[in-house]
Amino acid sequence: MTFMLWALFASYIDRYESCFATTGTTPATTTTAPTAAACLTCAQNLIAITLGNGGVKGMDGDATVTTSGCAVNNLGTIMDGDDGAVDGSVVFTVTCNAAGTAWENTGAPITQLECATAAVADPCLGCAANLITVTQVLPGAKMMDGDVTDVTGACAVRTFTCQGMSPTIELNAGVTQVTDAADGAADGTATVVATCNAAGTAWEVNGMAITNVECTIPCKVCAANLVTLTTTFGGVIPTTPATIDRTGACATWQIQCTGAMNPSFDINGGQGIIADLDDGVADGFINIDLTCNAAGTAWEGFGVDITALECFQQ
């Protein structure tokens, strides 16, 4: 809210201080007959017009007018709207006292005034950062590459960015997602712009309050259970621990089958067999290197989705 101070001083003197942000209606003043000539003599420097705080400025008006009486109007308005009209104007009236020694309002000497033009902070500029939790729950999730709040506009805007291979920002623990291509450009960056609501109580995207965001790279999130390690043909579970590496651009998983007698992998229940000698060396083990696909929905190897593996000896 913009503040405006008018100091109307009338004795034979009317003095008024005015502070404008928009064109407003100046409240009418009333006068009474002078009670003493001294009430015409109050000096302007009895009130200091200061610029001590942020968002203040000089008065838009500061005039002393001699008329036929001492001002007695005590509007006492110090905030726009206190006079019943939110009109971009605020009026504060003072009267030169009988002795001509002070400007007064409701009997109290006024020695300092300041025109505060800075708006009262709108609630929609004040949403707390902790209203949104940035998590890393999903496999391969990472911190946001960007989390910037802009309060220069009408309401605060918070922008999250997630970068990587086909990045996705999960909203509210997966209730909805924003993908790389959501803004029309598959450029390796997913962006979510949340706006502080009118009450200053929530960050919102398309009217939905956002309480949780997570930066995920789909090709980093493939879970181990997407591949079944079977023993259907008398095979054994691979002897090397199945560890998934999510530090690269996409998740990778190396699974090893070992044995003294030509260890081999059966792929997808008979779709193919990879034997120890297939790498050119009979060394008692065979590795299969899998990569999480772009969608994060399957492990790929040898150009196909791998859904089942069995380690056996021939």
XYZ file of C-alpha atoms in Angstrom:
314
model
C 0.000 0.000 0.000
C 1.401 3.339 -0.900
C 1.528 5.925 1.856
C 1.007 9.622 1.428
C 1.488 12.280 4.049
C -0.089 15.680 3.788
C 0.571 18.078 6.562
C -2.039 20.838 6.452
C -1.057 23.619 8.718
C -3.453 26.499 8.932
C -3.495 29.185 11.444
C -3.747 32.265 9.635
C -1.355 29.546 8.594
C -2.293 26.348 6.884
C 0.696 24.069 6.392
C 0.306 20.847 4.540
C 2.693 18.078 3.698
C 1.666 15.841 0.834
C 3.025 12.603 -0.507
C 1.598 11.079 -3.710
C 1.903 7.753 -5.471
C -1.227 8.144 -7.592
C -3.627 11.021 -8.117
C -5.964 11.195 -5.119
C -8.627 13.454 -3.685
C -7.377 15.908 -1.098
C -9.619 15.834 1.991
C -11.294 19.138 2.688
C -10.073 21.210 5.622
C -12.069 23.367 7.978
C -10.934 26.456 9.797
C -12.040 28.464 12.752
C -11.381 32.041 13.639
C -7.863 32.768 14.941
C -7.392 32.849 18.670
C -4.060 34.669 18.683
C -1.705 36.209 16.187
C 1.008 33.892 17.475
C -0.740 30.996 15.796
C 0.381 32.499 12.515
C 4.046 32.371 13.355
C 4.992 28.673 13.568
C 8.178 28.180 11.603
C 8.436 25.475 8.987
C 11.605 24.090 10.521
C 9.698 23.105 13.652
C 8.887 19.933 11.733
C 11.758 17.977 10.220
C 10.926 16.222 6.951
C 13.221 13.200 7.060
C 14.376 10.545 4.610
C 15.715 8.134 7.170
C 14.127 4.819 6.189
C 14.085 2.708 3.062
C 11.376 3.507 0.526
C 10.809 7.106 1.569
C 10.915 10.324 -0.440
C 10.444 14.041 -0.052
C 6.931 15.403 0.366
C 5.004 16.038 -2.825
C 3.727 19.216 -1.221
C 4.869 21.402 1.694
C 3.118 24.755 1.658
C 2.288 27.341 4.308
C -0.785 29.425 3.549
C -1.963 32.434 5.565
C -5.724 32.820 5.657
C -8.199 34.236 8.140
C -7.787 31.826 11.019
C -5.804 29.112 12.729
C -6.309 25.613 11.419
C -8.165 23.293 13.747
C -8.837 20.371 11.401
C -7.555 17.166 13.006
C -8.054 14.439 10.440
C -5.307 12.350 11.990
C -4.979 10.213 8.879
C -1.624 8.469 8.742
C -2.300 5.528 6.398
C -4.043 5.444 3.046
C -7.572 4.201 3.654
C -7.892 5.518 7.216
C -10.099 8.307 5.861
C -12.376 5.750 4.213
C -10.862 6.040 0.763
C -7.972 4.031 -0.611
C -7.095 6.708 -3.137
C -3.311 6.823 -3.119
C -3.313 9.724 -0.706
C -2.713 9.982 3.006
C -3.343 13.197 4.960
C -1.932 14.236 8.308
C -3.046 17.647 9.557
C -1.229 19.776 12.087
C -2.170 23.111 13.634
C 0.078 25.939 14.731
C -0.423 26.222 18.486
C -1.561 29.386 20.269
C 1.977 30.324 21.274
C 3.337 29.820 17.779
C 5.953 27.442 19.129
C 4.893 24.094 17.715
C 2.826 22.349 15.109
C 0.358 20.042 16.842
C -1.966 17.188 16.071
C -4.646 16.420 18.662
C -2.645 18.464 21.156
C 0.650 16.646 20.628
C 3.617 18.540 19.170
C 4.763 17.097 15.848
C 8.476 17.486 15.221
C 9.138 14.984 12.455
C 7.331 13.589 9.416
C 8.324 11.117 6.738
C 6.590 10.274 3.470
C 6.759 6.510 3.097
C 6.124 5.507 -0.488
C 7.305 1.918 -0.186
C 4.402 -0.482 -0.500
C 3.487 -2.689 2.409
C 4.748 -6.134 1.494
C 2.066 -8.087 -0.306
C 1.556 -11.553 1.211
C 2.237 -13.086 -2.193
C 5.790 -11.799 -1.938
C 6.430 -13.637 1.315
C 6.149 -17.401 0.710
C 8.785 -19.182 2.783
C 11.356 -21.338 1.011
C 10.641 -24.286 3.318
C 7.088 -24.575 2.013
C 8.699 -26.747 -0.669
C 10.960 -29.653 0.254
C 13.618 -30.587 -2.297
C 14.139 -34.344 -1.981
C 16.397 -37.054 -3.413
C 14.305 -40.169 -2.831
C 14.221 -41.924 -6.205
C 17.273 -43.904 -7.349
C 19.645 -41.530 -9.090
C 17.789 -38.390 -7.992
C 19.987 -35.345 -7.494
C 19.837 -31.817 -6.153
C 18.289 -29.160 -8.347
C 20.681 -27.441 -10.695
C 18.850 -24.205 -10.029
C 16.520 -22.894 -7.321
C 15.999 -19.142 -7.703
C 13.346 -16.902 -6.104
C 12.444 -13.588 -7.775
C 10.533 -11.010 -5.714
C 10.767 -8.116 -8.148
C 7.337 -8.713 -9.659
C 3.821 -8.477 -8.256
C 4.224 -11.842 -6.504
C 7.240 -13.994 -5.717
C 8.201 -16.531 -8.368
C 10.433 -19.527 -7.674
C 12.122 -21.321 -10.561
C 13.557 -24.838 -10.285
C 15.795 -26.275 -12.990
C 16.943 -29.867 -13.427
C 19.577 -30.694 -16.039
C 20.827 -33.931 -17.556
C 19.782 -36.673 -19.952
C 16.044 -36.127 -20.548
C 15.588 -34.611 -17.051
C 12.302 -34.686 -15.188
C 11.086 -32.747 -12.156
C 8.769 -34.789 -9.971
C 6.111 -32.706 -8.194
C 4.540 -33.747 -4.896
C 6.269 -37.150 -4.777
C 5.319 -38.104 -8.316
C 1.733 -36.805 -8.422
C 2.764 -35.089 -11.638
C 5.942 -34.500 -13.615
C 7.489 -31.803 -15.729
C 9.730 -33.208 -18.458
C 12.532 -31.701 -20.473
C 10.289 -31.196 -23.500
C 7.406 -29.625 -21.538
C 8.558 -26.136 -22.518
C 8.712 -27.132 -26.182
C 12.469 -27.624 -26.294
C 14.286 -30.869 -25.508
C 17.445 -29.084 -24.428
C 18.548 -31.069 -21.410
C 16.807 -28.778 -18.913
C 13.456 -29.273 -17.184
C 11.973 -26.157 -15.582
C 9.246 -25.625 -13.003
C 8.018 -22.134 -12.184
C 6.037 -21.869 -8.942
C 4.216 -18.693 -7.893
C 3.529 -17.601 -4.320
C -0.237 -17.567 -3.770
C -2.270 -14.535 -2.729
C -2.219 -15.505 0.944
C 1.513 -16.163 1.004
C 0.881 -19.671 2.277
C 1.894 -21.883 -0.655
C 3.892 -22.077 -3.861
C 1.594 -23.047 -6.713
C 1.885 -24.452 -10.233
C -1.281 -24.251 -12.328
C -3.285 -23.755 -9.132
C -1.809 -26.794 -7.372
C 0.090 -26.249 -4.144
C 3.598 -27.685 -4.466
C 5.110 -29.158 -1.318
C 7.793 -31.400 -2.797
C 10.062 -31.339 -5.838
C 12.707 -33.778 -6.992
C 15.176 -33.631 -9.873
C 15.415 -36.980 -11.594
C 17.241 -38.185 -14.666
C 15.046 -41.045 -15.931
C 17.956 -43.047 -17.282
C 19.456 -43.025 -13.779
C 16.444 -44.483 -11.977
C 16.173 -48.063 -13.300
C 15.681 -50.421 -10.384
C 17.389 -53.795 -9.950
C 14.057 -55.627 -9.906
C 13.552 -54.823 -13.591
C 15.807 -57.826 -14.231
C 14.895 -61.205 -12.751
C 17.865 -63.426 -11.879
C 16.494 -66.921 -12.468
C 17.628 -70.468 -11.714
C 15.166 -72.188 -14.005
C 17.758 -74.325 -15.821
C 19.723 -75.314 -12.758
C 21.650 -72.094 -12.841
C 23.013 -70.073 -9.948
C 22.670 -66.499 -8.869
C 25.604 -64.473 -10.193
C 28.467 -64.619 -7.730
C 29.462 -60.979 -8.112
C 27.286 -58.567 -6.127
C 24.960 -56.741 -8.477
C 25.927 -53.117 -7.935
C 24.358 -50.289 -9.922
C 26.470 -47.293 -10.849
C 24.418 -44.089 -11.035
C 27.328 -41.634 -11.195
C 27.485 -41.384 -14.986
C 25.101 -39.820 -17.486
C 22.849 -42.892 -17.145
C 22.824 -45.779 -14.693
C 24.899 -48.835 -15.605
C 24.903 -52.292 -14.076
C 27.561 -54.946 -14.528
C 26.503 -58.491 -13.682
C 29.086 -61.281 -13.632
C 28.714 -65.049 -13.952
C 31.654 -67.167 -12.808
C 32.434 -70.867 -12.912
C 35.071 -73.440 -13.760
C 33.189 -74.943 -16.690
C 32.445 -72.335 -19.359
C 30.161 -70.039 -17.366
C 27.393 -68.539 -19.487
C 24.379 -66.267 -19.292
C 20.966 -67.244 -20.575
C 19.176 -64.054 -21.649
C 15.428 -63.561 -21.327
C 14.571 -67.238 -20.867
C 16.283 -68.624 -23.948
C 16.366 -65.528 -26.185
C 20.137 -65.814 -26.337
C 23.222 -67.191 -24.604
C 26.451 -65.360 -23.858
C 29.308 -67.756 -23.031
C 32.703 -67.290 -21.417
C 34.514 -67.705 -24.753
C 32.394 -65.052 -26.474
C 34.795 -62.355 -25.312
C 37.690 -64.340 -26.788
C 39.157 -65.393 -23.449
C 38.302 -68.533 -21.467
C 38.961 -67.016 -18.051
C 36.168 -68.485 -15.953
C 33.800 -65.524 -15.956
C 31.560 -63.539 -18.254
C 30.253 -60.013 -17.719
C 27.069 -58.455 -18.974
C 26.990 -54.644 -18.949
C 23.509 -53.185 -18.853
C 22.430 -49.543 -19.325
C 19.222 -47.972 -18.089
C 17.151 -46.794 -21.032
C 16.183 -43.144 -21.617
C 12.759 -43.592 -20.052
C 14.086 -45.333 -16.947
C 11.817 -48.290 -17.600
C 14.205 -51.076 -18.639
C 17.784 -52.268 -18.639
C 19.308 -52.669 -22.094
C 22.096 -54.901 -23.353
C 23.065 -56.229 -26.763
C 20.426 -53.944 -28.278
C 17.473 -55.495 -26.433
C 15.668 -54.979 -23.142
C 16.981 -57.444 -20.591
C 14.265 -58.730 -18.281
C 15.756 -62.075 -17.120
C 19.240 -63.505 -16.681
C 20.437 -66.905 -15.591
C 24.034 -67.808 -14.814
C 24.863 -71.465 -15.555
C 27.763 -73.717 -16.549
C 27.847 -75.730 -19.741
